[in-house]
PDB file of C-alpha atoms in Angstrom:
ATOM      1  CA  UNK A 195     109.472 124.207 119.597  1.00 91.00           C
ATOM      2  CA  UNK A 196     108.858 120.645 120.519  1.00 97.00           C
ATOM      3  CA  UNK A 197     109.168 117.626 117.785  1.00 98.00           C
ATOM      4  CA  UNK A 198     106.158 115.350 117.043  1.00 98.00           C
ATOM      5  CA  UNK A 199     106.766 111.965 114.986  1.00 98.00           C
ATOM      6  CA  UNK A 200     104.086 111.525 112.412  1.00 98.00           C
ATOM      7  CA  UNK A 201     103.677 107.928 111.884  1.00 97.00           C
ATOM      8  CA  UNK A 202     101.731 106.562 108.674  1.00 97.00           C
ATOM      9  CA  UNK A 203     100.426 102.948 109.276  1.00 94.00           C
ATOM     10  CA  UNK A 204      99.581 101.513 105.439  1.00 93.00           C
ATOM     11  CA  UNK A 205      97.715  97.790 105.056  1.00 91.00           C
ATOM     12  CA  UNK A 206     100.127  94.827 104.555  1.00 86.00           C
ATOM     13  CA  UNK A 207     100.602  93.670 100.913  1.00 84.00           C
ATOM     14  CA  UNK A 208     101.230  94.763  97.433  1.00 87.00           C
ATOM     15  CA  UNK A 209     101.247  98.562  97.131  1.00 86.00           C
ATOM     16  CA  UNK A 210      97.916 100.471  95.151  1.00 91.00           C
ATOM     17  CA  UNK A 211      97.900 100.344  91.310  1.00 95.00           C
ATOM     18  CA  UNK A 212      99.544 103.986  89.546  1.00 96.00           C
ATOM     19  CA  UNK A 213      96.603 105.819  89.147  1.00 97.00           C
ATOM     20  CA  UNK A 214      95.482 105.086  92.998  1.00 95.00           C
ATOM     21  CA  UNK A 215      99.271 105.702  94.252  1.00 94.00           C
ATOM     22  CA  UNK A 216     100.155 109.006  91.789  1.00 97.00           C
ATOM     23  CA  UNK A 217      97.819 110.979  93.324  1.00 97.00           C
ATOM     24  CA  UNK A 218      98.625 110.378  96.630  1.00 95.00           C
ATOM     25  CA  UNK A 219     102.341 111.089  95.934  1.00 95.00           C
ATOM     26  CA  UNK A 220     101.568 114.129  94.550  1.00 97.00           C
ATOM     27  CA  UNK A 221      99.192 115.415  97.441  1.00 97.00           C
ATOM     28  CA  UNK A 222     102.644 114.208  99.687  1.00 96.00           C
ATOM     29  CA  UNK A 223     104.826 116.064  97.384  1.00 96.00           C
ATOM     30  CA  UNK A 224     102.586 119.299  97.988  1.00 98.00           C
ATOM     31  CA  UNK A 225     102.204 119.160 101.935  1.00 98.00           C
ATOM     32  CA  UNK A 226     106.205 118.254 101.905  1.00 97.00           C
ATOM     33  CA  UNK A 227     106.135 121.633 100.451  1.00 97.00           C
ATOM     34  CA  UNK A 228     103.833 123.030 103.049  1.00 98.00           C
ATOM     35  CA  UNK A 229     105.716 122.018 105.916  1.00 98.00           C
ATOM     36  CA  UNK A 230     108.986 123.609 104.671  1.00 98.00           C
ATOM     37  CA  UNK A 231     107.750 126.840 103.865  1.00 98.00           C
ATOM     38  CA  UNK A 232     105.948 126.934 107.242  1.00 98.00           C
ATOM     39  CA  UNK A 233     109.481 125.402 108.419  1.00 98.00           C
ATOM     40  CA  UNK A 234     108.003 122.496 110.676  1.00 98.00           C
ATOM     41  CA  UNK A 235     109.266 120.008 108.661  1.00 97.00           C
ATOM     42  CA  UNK A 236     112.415 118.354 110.205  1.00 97.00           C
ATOM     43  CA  UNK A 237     112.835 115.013 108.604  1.00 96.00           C
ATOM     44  CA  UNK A 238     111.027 111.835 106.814  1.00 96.00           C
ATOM     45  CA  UNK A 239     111.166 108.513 105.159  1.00 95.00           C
ATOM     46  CA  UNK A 240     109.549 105.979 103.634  1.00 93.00           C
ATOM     47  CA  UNK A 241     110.340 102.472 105.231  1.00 93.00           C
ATOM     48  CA  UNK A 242     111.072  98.913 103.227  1.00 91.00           C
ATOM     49  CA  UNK A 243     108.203  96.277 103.756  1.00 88.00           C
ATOM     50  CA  UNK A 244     107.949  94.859 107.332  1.00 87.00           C
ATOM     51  CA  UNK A 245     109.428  91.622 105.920  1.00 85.00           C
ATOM     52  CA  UNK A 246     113.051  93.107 105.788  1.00 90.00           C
ATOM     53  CA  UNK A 247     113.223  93.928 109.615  1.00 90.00           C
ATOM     54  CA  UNK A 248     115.712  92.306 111.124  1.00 92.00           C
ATOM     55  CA  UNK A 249     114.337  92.653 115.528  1.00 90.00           C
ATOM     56  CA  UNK A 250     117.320  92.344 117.801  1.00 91.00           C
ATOM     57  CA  UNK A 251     115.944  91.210 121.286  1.00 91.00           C
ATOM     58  CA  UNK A 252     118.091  90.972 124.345  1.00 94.00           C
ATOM     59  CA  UNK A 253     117.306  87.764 126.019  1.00 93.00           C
ATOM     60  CA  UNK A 254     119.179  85.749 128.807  1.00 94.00           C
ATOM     61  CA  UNK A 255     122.274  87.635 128.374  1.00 94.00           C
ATOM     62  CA  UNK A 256     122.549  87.199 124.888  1.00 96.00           C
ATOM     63  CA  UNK A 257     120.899  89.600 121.647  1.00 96.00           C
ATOM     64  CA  UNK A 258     119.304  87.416 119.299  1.00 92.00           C
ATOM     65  CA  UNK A 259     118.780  88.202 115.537  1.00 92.00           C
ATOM     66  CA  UNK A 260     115.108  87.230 113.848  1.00 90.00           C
ATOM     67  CA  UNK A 261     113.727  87.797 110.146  1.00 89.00           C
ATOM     68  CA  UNK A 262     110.715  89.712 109.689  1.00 78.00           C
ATOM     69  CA  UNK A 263     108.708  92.202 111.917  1.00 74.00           C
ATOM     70  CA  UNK A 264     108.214  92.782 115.437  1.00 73.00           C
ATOM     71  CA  UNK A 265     104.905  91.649 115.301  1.00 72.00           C
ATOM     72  CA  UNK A 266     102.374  90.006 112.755  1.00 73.00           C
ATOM     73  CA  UNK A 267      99.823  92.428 111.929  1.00 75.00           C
ATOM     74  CA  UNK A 268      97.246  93.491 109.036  1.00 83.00           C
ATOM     75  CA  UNK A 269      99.119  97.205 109.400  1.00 86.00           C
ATOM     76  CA  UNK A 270     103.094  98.118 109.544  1.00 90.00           C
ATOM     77  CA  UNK A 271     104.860 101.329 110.122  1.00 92.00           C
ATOM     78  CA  UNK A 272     105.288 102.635 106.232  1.00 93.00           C
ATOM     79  CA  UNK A 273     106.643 105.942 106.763  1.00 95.00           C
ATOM     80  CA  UNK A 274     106.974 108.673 108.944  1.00 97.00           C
ATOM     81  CA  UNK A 275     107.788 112.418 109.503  1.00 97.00           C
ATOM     82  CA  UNK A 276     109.475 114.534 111.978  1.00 98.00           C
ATOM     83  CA  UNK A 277     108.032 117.734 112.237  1.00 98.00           C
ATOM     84  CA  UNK A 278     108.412 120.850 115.196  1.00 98.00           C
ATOM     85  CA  UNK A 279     105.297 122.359 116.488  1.00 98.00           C
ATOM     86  CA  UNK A 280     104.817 125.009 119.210  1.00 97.00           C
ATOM     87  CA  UNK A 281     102.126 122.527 120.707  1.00 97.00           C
ATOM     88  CA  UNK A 282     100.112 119.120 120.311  1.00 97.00           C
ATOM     89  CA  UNK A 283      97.002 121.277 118.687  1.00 98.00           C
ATOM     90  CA  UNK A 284      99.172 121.992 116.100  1.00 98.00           C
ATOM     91  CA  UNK A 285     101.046 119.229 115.540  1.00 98.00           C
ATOM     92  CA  UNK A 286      97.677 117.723 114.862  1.00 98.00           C
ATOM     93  CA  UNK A 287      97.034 119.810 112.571  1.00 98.00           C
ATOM     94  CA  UNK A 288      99.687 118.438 110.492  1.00 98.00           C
ATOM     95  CA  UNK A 289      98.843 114.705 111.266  1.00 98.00           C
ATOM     96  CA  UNK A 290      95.331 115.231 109.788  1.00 98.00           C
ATOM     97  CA  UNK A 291      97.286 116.831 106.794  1.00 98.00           C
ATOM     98  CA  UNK A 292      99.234 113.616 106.313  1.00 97.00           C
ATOM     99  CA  UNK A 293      96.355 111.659 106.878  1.00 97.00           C
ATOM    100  CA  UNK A 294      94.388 113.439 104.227  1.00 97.00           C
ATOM    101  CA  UNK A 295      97.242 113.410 101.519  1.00 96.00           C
ATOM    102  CA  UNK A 296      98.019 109.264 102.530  1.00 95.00           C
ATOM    103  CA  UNK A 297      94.263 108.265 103.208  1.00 94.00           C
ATOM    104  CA  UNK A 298      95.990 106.018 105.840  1.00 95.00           C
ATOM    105  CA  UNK A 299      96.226 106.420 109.562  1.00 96.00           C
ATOM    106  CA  UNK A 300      98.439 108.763 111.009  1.00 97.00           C
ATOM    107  CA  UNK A 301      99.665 108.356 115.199  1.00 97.00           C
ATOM    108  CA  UNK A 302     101.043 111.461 116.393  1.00 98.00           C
ATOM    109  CA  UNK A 303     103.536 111.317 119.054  1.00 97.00           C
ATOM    110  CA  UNK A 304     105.784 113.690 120.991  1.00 98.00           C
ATOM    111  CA  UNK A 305     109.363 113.232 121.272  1.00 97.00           C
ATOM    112  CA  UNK A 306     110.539 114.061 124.924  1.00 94.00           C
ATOM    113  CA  UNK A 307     112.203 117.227 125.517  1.00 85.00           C
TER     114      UNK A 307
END
């Protein structure tokens, strides 16, 4: 089966009050749960705020070191998941799972064989 990488992109700032964030960990907790039992999960994580990136970036022979993200933006990378899916359809499927249980957007992305 090929991989997919499900990446959740969540709005820059303070993180939703309890009762908007509880929910939405539980709905997580439950399709974490789905995807094991239909055993397409493979792996995830939740990622620090964009403002403890360190970018490396090779540059006239030398790799220099910077604070902070890539790039300035009103969305970062927040979390993602792994999963293995006979095809794109149905790695979709999934993605508008995720999407469902985070309310956020959701790219879906094959990893090369």
């Amino acid at each position: 089966m090929k991989q997919y990488l499900l990446s959740i992109y969540q709005p820059d700032g303070d993180p939703p009050p309890p009762e908007v964030l509880e929910p939405v960990m539980r709905d997580l907790a439950a399709l974490d749960d789905e995807l094991r039992a239909a055993g397409a999960w493979v792996f995830a994580g939740a990622l620090h705020p964009p403002g403890t990136a360190t970018v490396l970036r090779q540059r006239q022979g030398e790799v220099l070191m910077t604070d902070g993200p890539f790039t300035e933006g009103k969305e970062h990378l927040g979390g993602f998941t792994v999963i293995q899916a006979p095809d794109l359809d149905a790695a979709l499927t999934w993605g508008r799972k995720l999407a469902r249980a985070t309310t956020l957007p959701v790219e879906v992305r094959p990893f090369h064989e």
